[in-house]
Amino acid sequence: MDATGLVVSSSPHQRTAVSTPVIMSDVILALMPASLAGVWFFGLRAFAMMLVCVVAAVATEAGLEKLFRKPITIGDYSAAVAGLLLALVLPPDLPLWIGAIGAVFSMAIAKFIFGGLGQNVFNPALIGRAVLLASWPVAMTRWRWPLFEAAWISDFDALSSATPLALLRLGGIKTPYVNLFLGNVAGSIGETSALAILIGAAYLIWRGHINWRIPASFIGTVAVLAALFGEDPLFHMLAGGLFLGAFFMATDYVTSPVTPKGQIAFGIGCGVLTVLIRLFGGYPEGVCYAILIMNSATALIDRVTVPRKFGEVKKGA
């Protein structure tokens, strides 16, 4: 069932003008504020990472499809979206060749091996990030502060490699809300500016490509659980990759539920796992693994939340 309340069933189907290339090009456009913010805060090195990841992802998909004599589908822009999303969740100073490996793995293993677009179980960009984090943990957790000086910290040099979540967890230092909202903090290229991400998310919602269910249930669950555990809800909402993950990763059409109830359950599950990983896990951030774990449950969630057929009698009635 989609946002209009229509149940997807067997043919005939009504065609729509909203095609995959249209959706993907809108996603790329929606990611531009976060991308530009990344370049603004971290310099041209961030732009180079985006370029490398996009080129590697598109070339990998085209090369594999050529090798296995399948139709070339790079014109639907899904590979470009995956490459750009991967770049936005990587540290700005990560070696470019590592980013390229992540993009190749995302397309070859997380997408192509499952049958291509529409068949993959997990979000390709997040699989690429998870593999890079497991393979190069030091490089993937080396952060630097943006081009501006953190005047609110007296000993800035000692804290230049910590993200806001790590600062809070390891040192009890809370980054000001305004820095988190604008993006003037250490973190992944496209995750630091909540303002830029929200601008892009508003565009996707206005275009009708995503709805409120997954982002609202995801972010709301993080806020509620953070409060219950005695943490600052607003800080956990603004810090880390929550907004980028909730609006651009968890809403992936292929790897998220299609039923309304399922989408809410999916978002709540992502929120619960994110808080548990942040507060009790080995890493201060948990959005990536939370979404990937819930991706594995998407088929089950859809199965148990599919609307009952009209006229069907409940079992045991």
Short mmCIF file of C-alpha atoms in Angstrom, two decimals:
data_model
loop_
_atom_site.label_atom_id
_atom_site.label_comp_id
_atom_site.label_asym_id
_atom_site.label_seq_id
_atom_site.Cartn_x
_atom_site.Cartn_y
_atom_site.Cartn_z
CA MET A 1 0.00 0.00 0.00
CA ASP A 2 1.40 3.41 -0.89
CA ALA A 3 0.78 6.86 0.57
CA THR A 4 -2.48 7.21 -1.37
CA GLY A 5 -3.97 4.21 0.40
CA LEU A 6 -4.08 2.04 -2.73
CA VAL A 7 -3.21 -1.63 -2.35
CA VAL A 8 -0.61 -2.94 -4.81
CA SER A 9 -2.07 -5.97 -6.52
CA SER A 10 -1.92 -7.91 -9.77
CA SER A 11 -2.30 -6.20 -13.16
CA PRO A 12 -3.71 -4.16 -14.75
CA HIS A 13 -1.83 -1.24 -13.20
CA GLN A 14 -2.24 2.46 -13.77
CA ARG A 15 0.99 4.01 -15.03
CA THR A 16 2.37 7.22 -13.59
CA ALA A 17 4.68 9.84 -15.06
CA VAL A 18 6.90 9.59 -11.97
CA SER A 19 9.61 7.24 -13.21
CA THR A 20 12.76 6.01 -11.52
CA PRO A 21 14.96 8.60 -13.30
CA VAL A 22 12.61 11.37 -12.15
CA ILE A 23 12.70 10.19 -8.54
CA MET A 24 16.46 9.69 -8.51
CA SER A 25 17.18 13.04 -10.12
CA ASP A 26 14.97 14.66 -7.46
CA VAL A 27 16.89 12.81 -4.73
CA ILE A 28 20.17 14.13 -6.17
CA LEU A 29 18.71 17.62 -6.22
CA ALA A 30 17.51 17.21 -2.63
CA LEU A 31 21.00 16.14 -1.57
CA MET A 32 22.58 19.29 -3.00
CA PRO A 33 22.10 21.44 0.16
CA ALA A 34 23.86 18.79 2.30
CA SER A 35 26.55 18.34 -0.39
CA LEU A 36 27.20 22.08 -0.66
CA ALA A 37 27.29 22.36 3.13
CA GLY A 38 29.91 19.59 3.18
CA VAL A 39 32.07 21.46 0.68
CA TRP A 40 31.59 24.71 2.60
CA PHE A 41 32.64 23.21 5.93
CA PHE A 42 35.31 20.72 4.79
CA GLY A 43 36.62 22.24 1.56
CA LEU A 44 37.22 20.83 -1.91
CA ARG A 45 38.40 17.55 -0.36
CA ALA A 46 34.74 16.80 0.31
CA PHE A 47 33.84 17.52 -3.32
CA ALA A 48 36.62 15.20 -4.49
CA MET A 49 35.22 12.39 -2.34
CA MET A 50 31.74 12.89 -3.80
CA LEU A 51 33.12 12.85 -7.34
CA VAL A 52 35.18 9.70 -6.76
CA CYS A 53 32.32 7.78 -5.14
CA VAL A 54 29.79 8.74 -7.82
CA VAL A 55 32.13 7.88 -10.69
CA ALA A 56 33.16 4.59 -9.06
CA ALA A 57 29.54 3.59 -8.41
CA VAL A 58 28.34 4.43 -11.93
CA ALA A 59 31.36 2.79 -13.58
CA THR A 60 30.94 -0.36 -11.48
CA GLU A 61 27.28 -0.74 -12.36
CA ALA A 62 27.91 -0.09 -16.07
CA GLY A 63 30.90 -2.44 -16.13
CA LEU A 64 29.08 -5.32 -14.44
CA GLU A 65 26.02 -4.94 -16.66
CA LYS A 66 28.25 -4.88 -19.73
CA LEU A 67 30.19 -7.92 -18.50
CA PHE A 68 27.05 -9.96 -17.85
CA ARG A 69 25.27 -8.67 -20.98
CA LYS A 70 22.48 -6.95 -19.12
CA PRO A 71 20.78 -3.68 -20.11
CA ILE A 72 22.79 -0.64 -19.03
CA THR A 73 20.74 1.12 -16.34
CA ILE A 74 23.00 3.98 -15.27
CA GLY A 75 20.49 6.32 -16.93
CA ASP A 76 18.09 5.81 -14.01
CA TYR A 77 20.64 7.63 -11.78
CA SER A 78 20.26 5.10 -8.96
CA ALA A 79 23.99 4.33 -9.05
CA ALA A 80 24.80 8.04 -8.87
CA VAL A 81 22.49 8.42 -5.86
CA ALA A 82 24.14 5.47 -4.09
CA GLY A 83 27.61 6.88 -4.76
CA LEU A 84 26.66 10.34 -3.55
CA LEU A 85 24.98 9.01 -0.40
CA LEU A 86 28.04 6.93 0.38
CA ALA A 87 30.30 9.97 0.05
CA LEU A 88 28.08 11.97 2.39
CA VAL A 89 28.44 9.40 5.19
CA LEU A 90 32.26 9.22 4.97
CA PRO A 91 34.84 11.27 6.90
CA PRO A 92 36.11 14.26 4.88
CA ASP A 93 39.76 13.22 5.11
CA LEU A 94 39.28 9.56 4.22
CA PRO A 95 41.68 8.54 1.40
CA LEU A 96 39.89 8.74 -1.92
CA TRP A 97 40.84 5.20 -2.90
CA ILE A 98 39.06 3.85 0.18
CA GLY A 99 35.94 5.75 -0.83
CA ALA A 100 36.20 4.23 -4.31
CA ILE A 101 36.43 0.72 -2.85
CA GLY A 102 33.33 1.40 -0.79
CA ALA A 103 31.43 2.53 -3.88
CA VAL A 104 32.52 -0.54 -5.85
CA PHE A 105 31.47 -2.84 -3.01
CA SER A 106 28.14 -1.06 -2.65
CA MET A 107 27.23 -1.57 -6.28
CA ALA A 108 28.77 -5.00 -6.88
CA ILE A 109 27.86 -6.80 -3.65
CA ALA A 110 24.99 -4.87 -2.08
CA LYS A 111 23.10 -4.21 -5.31
CA PHE A 112 24.19 -6.14 -8.42
CA ILE A 113 24.60 -9.54 -6.80
CA PHE A 114 20.99 -9.35 -5.59
CA GLY A 115 19.71 -8.63 -9.10
CA GLY A 116 20.06 -4.85 -9.38
CA LEU A 117 17.69 -2.01 -8.60
CA GLY A 118 14.55 -3.18 -6.86
CA GLN A 119 16.06 -6.48 -5.72
CA ASN A 120 18.62 -5.47 -3.10
CA VAL A 121 17.78 -6.22 0.53
CA PHE A 122 20.07 -3.66 2.14
CA ASN A 123 20.75 -0.01 1.41
CA PRO A 124 23.86 -0.11 -0.85
CA ALA A 125 25.43 3.09 0.48
CA LEU A 126 25.13 1.94 4.10
CA ILE A 127 26.55 -1.49 3.25
CA GLY A 128 29.53 0.29 1.70
CA ARG A 129 30.00 2.41 4.82
CA ALA A 130 29.70 -0.61 7.13
CA VAL A 131 32.31 -2.54 5.13
CA LEU A 132 34.71 0.39 5.13
CA LEU A 133 34.26 0.85 8.89
CA ALA A 134 35.05 -2.82 9.48
CA SER A 135 38.03 -2.77 7.10
CA TRP A 136 39.64 0.59 7.94
CA PRO A 137 38.33 1.47 11.43
CA VAL A 138 41.05 4.04 12.16
CA ALA A 139 40.64 5.97 8.91
CA MET A 140 36.85 5.78 9.18
CA THR A 141 36.85 7.29 12.68
CA ARG A 142 39.36 10.07 12.08
CA TRP A 143 37.49 13.37 12.14
CA ARG A 144 38.44 16.99 11.95
CA TRP A 145 36.65 20.16 12.83
CA PRO A 146 35.36 22.27 9.93
CA LEU A 147 37.19 25.33 8.63
CA PHE A 148 35.88 27.50 11.44
CA GLU A 149 37.21 27.74 14.94
CA ALA A 150 35.20 26.27 17.82
CA ALA A 151 35.32 29.29 20.09
CA TRP A 152 33.08 27.62 22.65
CA ILE A 153 35.87 25.13 23.50
CA SER A 154 38.92 26.52 25.30
CA ASP A 155 41.23 23.62 24.41
CA PHE A 156 40.22 23.11 20.81
CA ASP A 157 43.36 21.29 19.62
CA ALA A 158 42.76 18.41 21.99
CA LEU A 159 39.25 17.85 20.66
CA SER A 160 39.76 18.36 16.96
CA SER A 161 39.17 14.70 16.07
CA ALA A 162 35.98 14.04 18.03
CA THR A 163 32.42 14.18 16.76
CA PRO A 164 29.72 15.77 18.96
CA LEU A 165 28.43 12.34 19.98
CA ALA A 166 31.95 11.20 20.90
CA LEU A 167 32.59 14.44 22.79
CA LEU A 168 29.47 13.89 24.87
CA ARG A 169 30.10 10.21 25.47
CA LEU A 170 33.81 10.38 26.24
CA GLY A 171 34.19 13.81 27.74
CA GLY A 172 30.73 14.93 28.78
CA ILE A 173 31.07 17.97 26.49
CA LYS A 174 27.88 19.03 24.77
CA THR A 175 28.17 20.83 21.43
CA PRO A 176 25.93 23.93 21.19
CA TYR A 177 22.65 23.42 19.37
CA VAL A 178 23.37 26.19 16.86
CA ASN A 179 26.56 24.43 15.72
CA LEU A 180 24.70 21.17 15.30
CA PHE A 181 21.89 22.83 13.39
CA LEU A 182 24.15 24.76 11.02
CA GLY A 183 26.78 22.05 10.63
CA ASN A 184 29.88 23.68 12.06
CA VAL A 185 30.97 20.47 13.78
CA ALA A 186 33.16 17.44 13.12
CA GLY A 187 31.48 14.56 11.33
CA SER A 188 30.76 12.93 8.01
CA ILE A 189 30.70 15.14 4.92
CA GLY A 190 26.94 15.39 4.56
CA GLU A 191 25.69 14.64 8.06
CA THR A 192 26.72 17.70 10.04
CA SER A 193 24.21 20.34 8.87
CA ALA A 194 20.68 19.59 10.05
CA LEU A 195 19.47 22.73 8.27
CA ALA A 196 20.78 21.63 4.88
CA ILE A 197 19.34 18.12 5.28
CA LEU A 198 15.94 19.47 6.29
CA ILE A 199 15.83 21.71 3.21
CA GLY A 200 16.43 18.70 0.99
CA ALA A 201 13.94 16.58 2.93
CA ALA A 202 11.27 19.26 2.57
CA TYR A 203 11.78 19.17 -1.20
CA LEU A 204 11.34 15.37 -1.34
CA ILE A 205 8.17 15.56 0.78
CA TRP A 206 6.81 18.40 -1.42
CA ARG A 207 7.49 16.31 -4.51
CA GLY A 208 5.68 13.37 -2.91
CA HIS A 209 8.64 10.99 -3.06
CA ILE A 210 8.72 10.35 0.69
CA ASN A 211 6.14 10.69 3.46
CA TRP A 212 6.35 11.51 7.16
CA ARG A 213 5.92 8.01 8.59
CA ILE A 214 9.47 6.65 8.65
CA PRO A 215 11.31 9.93 9.40
CA ALA A 216 8.83 11.01 12.10
CA SER A 217 8.69 7.63 13.83
CA PHE A 218 12.48 7.23 13.55
CA ILE A 219 13.38 10.68 14.92
CA GLY A 220 10.52 10.70 17.42
CA THR A 221 11.57 7.35 18.88
CA VAL A 222 15.14 8.56 19.31
CA ALA A 223 13.88 11.68 21.11
CA VAL A 224 11.54 9.77 23.43
CA LEU A 225 14.05 7.07 24.35
CA ALA A 226 16.83 9.61 24.86
CA ALA A 227 14.61 11.44 27.32
CA LEU A 228 13.68 8.20 29.10
CA PHE A 229 17.37 7.36 29.53
CA GLY A 230 18.09 10.81 30.95
CA GLU A 231 19.79 12.15 27.80
CA ASP A 232 19.15 15.39 25.93
CA PRO A 233 16.54 14.57 23.22
CA LEU A 234 17.28 17.62 21.08
CA PHE A 235 20.99 16.92 21.11
CA HIS A 236 20.49 13.32 19.98
CA MET A 237 18.15 14.51 17.24
CA LEU A 238 20.60 17.06 15.83
CA ALA A 239 23.87 15.16 16.37
CA GLY A 240 25.28 12.45 14.14
CA GLY A 241 23.63 11.04 11.06
CA LEU A 242 20.06 10.81 12.34
CA PHE A 243 18.47 13.34 9.98
CA LEU A 244 20.33 12.14 6.88
CA GLY A 245 19.55 8.53 7.73
CA ALA A 246 15.90 9.16 8.59
CA PHE A 247 15.05 11.19 5.49
CA PHE A 248 17.39 9.79 2.82
CA MET A 249 18.43 6.26 3.88
CA ALA A 250 15.57 4.73 5.83
CA THR A 251 13.02 5.92 3.24
CA ASP A 252 14.65 3.97 0.41
CA TYR A 253 11.78 2.51 -1.62
CA VAL A 254 13.48 -0.85 -2.14
CA THR A 255 14.69 -1.61 1.37
CA SER A 256 11.86 -0.19 3.50
CA PRO A 257 8.29 -1.44 4.04
CA VAL A 258 5.49 -0.35 1.71
CA THR A 259 2.57 -0.59 4.14
CA PRO A 260 1.78 2.48 6.31
CA LYS A 261 1.84 0.50 9.56
CA GLY A 262 4.99 -1.24 8.43
CA GLN A 263 6.72 2.08 7.74
CA ILE A 264 5.93 3.30 11.25
CA ALA A 265 7.14 0.02 12.77
CA PHE A 266 10.29 0.26 10.65
CA GLY A 267 10.97 3.81 11.86
CA ILE A 268 10.39 2.88 15.50
CA GLY A 269 12.74 -0.09 15.15
CA CYS A 270 15.43 2.14 13.63
CA GLY A 271 15.01 4.60 16.49
CA VAL A 272 15.21 1.97 19.22
CA LEU A 273 18.35 0.40 17.74
CA THR A 274 19.99 3.79 17.20
CA VAL A 275 19.55 4.77 20.85
CA LEU A 276 20.67 1.38 22.14
CA ILE A 277 23.82 1.48 20.00
CA ARG A 278 24.57 5.10 20.90
CA LEU A 279 24.17 4.59 24.64
CA PHE A 280 25.33 1.00 25.13
CA GLY A 281 27.21 -0.02 21.96
CA GLY A 282 30.84 0.23 21.01
CA TYR A 283 30.34 3.18 18.65
CA PRO A 284 28.91 6.57 19.61
CA GLU A 285 26.79 6.57 16.41
CA GLY A 286 24.25 3.87 15.52
CA VAL A 287 22.14 5.08 12.59
CA CYS A 288 23.96 3.04 9.93
CA TYR A 289 23.65 -0.32 11.67
CA ALA A 290 20.14 0.41 12.92
CA ILE A 291 18.86 0.93 9.37
CA LEU A 292 20.73 -2.10 8.02
CA ILE A 293 19.31 -4.34 10.76
CA MET A 294 15.80 -3.10 10.07
CA ASN A 295 16.38 -3.59 6.31
CA SER A 296 16.72 -7.30 7.05
CA ALA A 297 13.27 -7.26 8.68
CA THR A 298 11.49 -5.34 5.90
CA ALA A 299 9.93 -8.39 4.23
CA LEU A 300 8.64 -9.71 7.57
CA ILE A 301 7.22 -6.32 8.54
CA ASP A 302 5.40 -6.04 5.22
CA ARG A 303 4.01 -9.53 5.65
CA VAL A 304 2.51 -8.95 9.10
CA THR A 305 1.21 -5.45 8.35
CA VAL A 306 -0.35 -6.01 4.93
CA PRO A 307 -3.98 -4.79 4.98
CA ARG A 308 -6.65 -7.47 5.15
CA LYS A 309 -8.40 -8.05 1.83
CA PHE A 310 -11.85 -6.52 1.48
CA GLY A 311 -14.47 -9.07 2.52
CA GLU A 312 -11.92 -11.41 4.08
CA VAL A 313 -13.02 -13.03 7.34
CA LYS A 314 -10.54 -13.13 10.20
CA LYS A 315 -9.29 -16.58 11.09
CA GLY A 316 -11.18 -18.01 14.05
CA ALA A 317 -14.09 -15.62 13.59
#
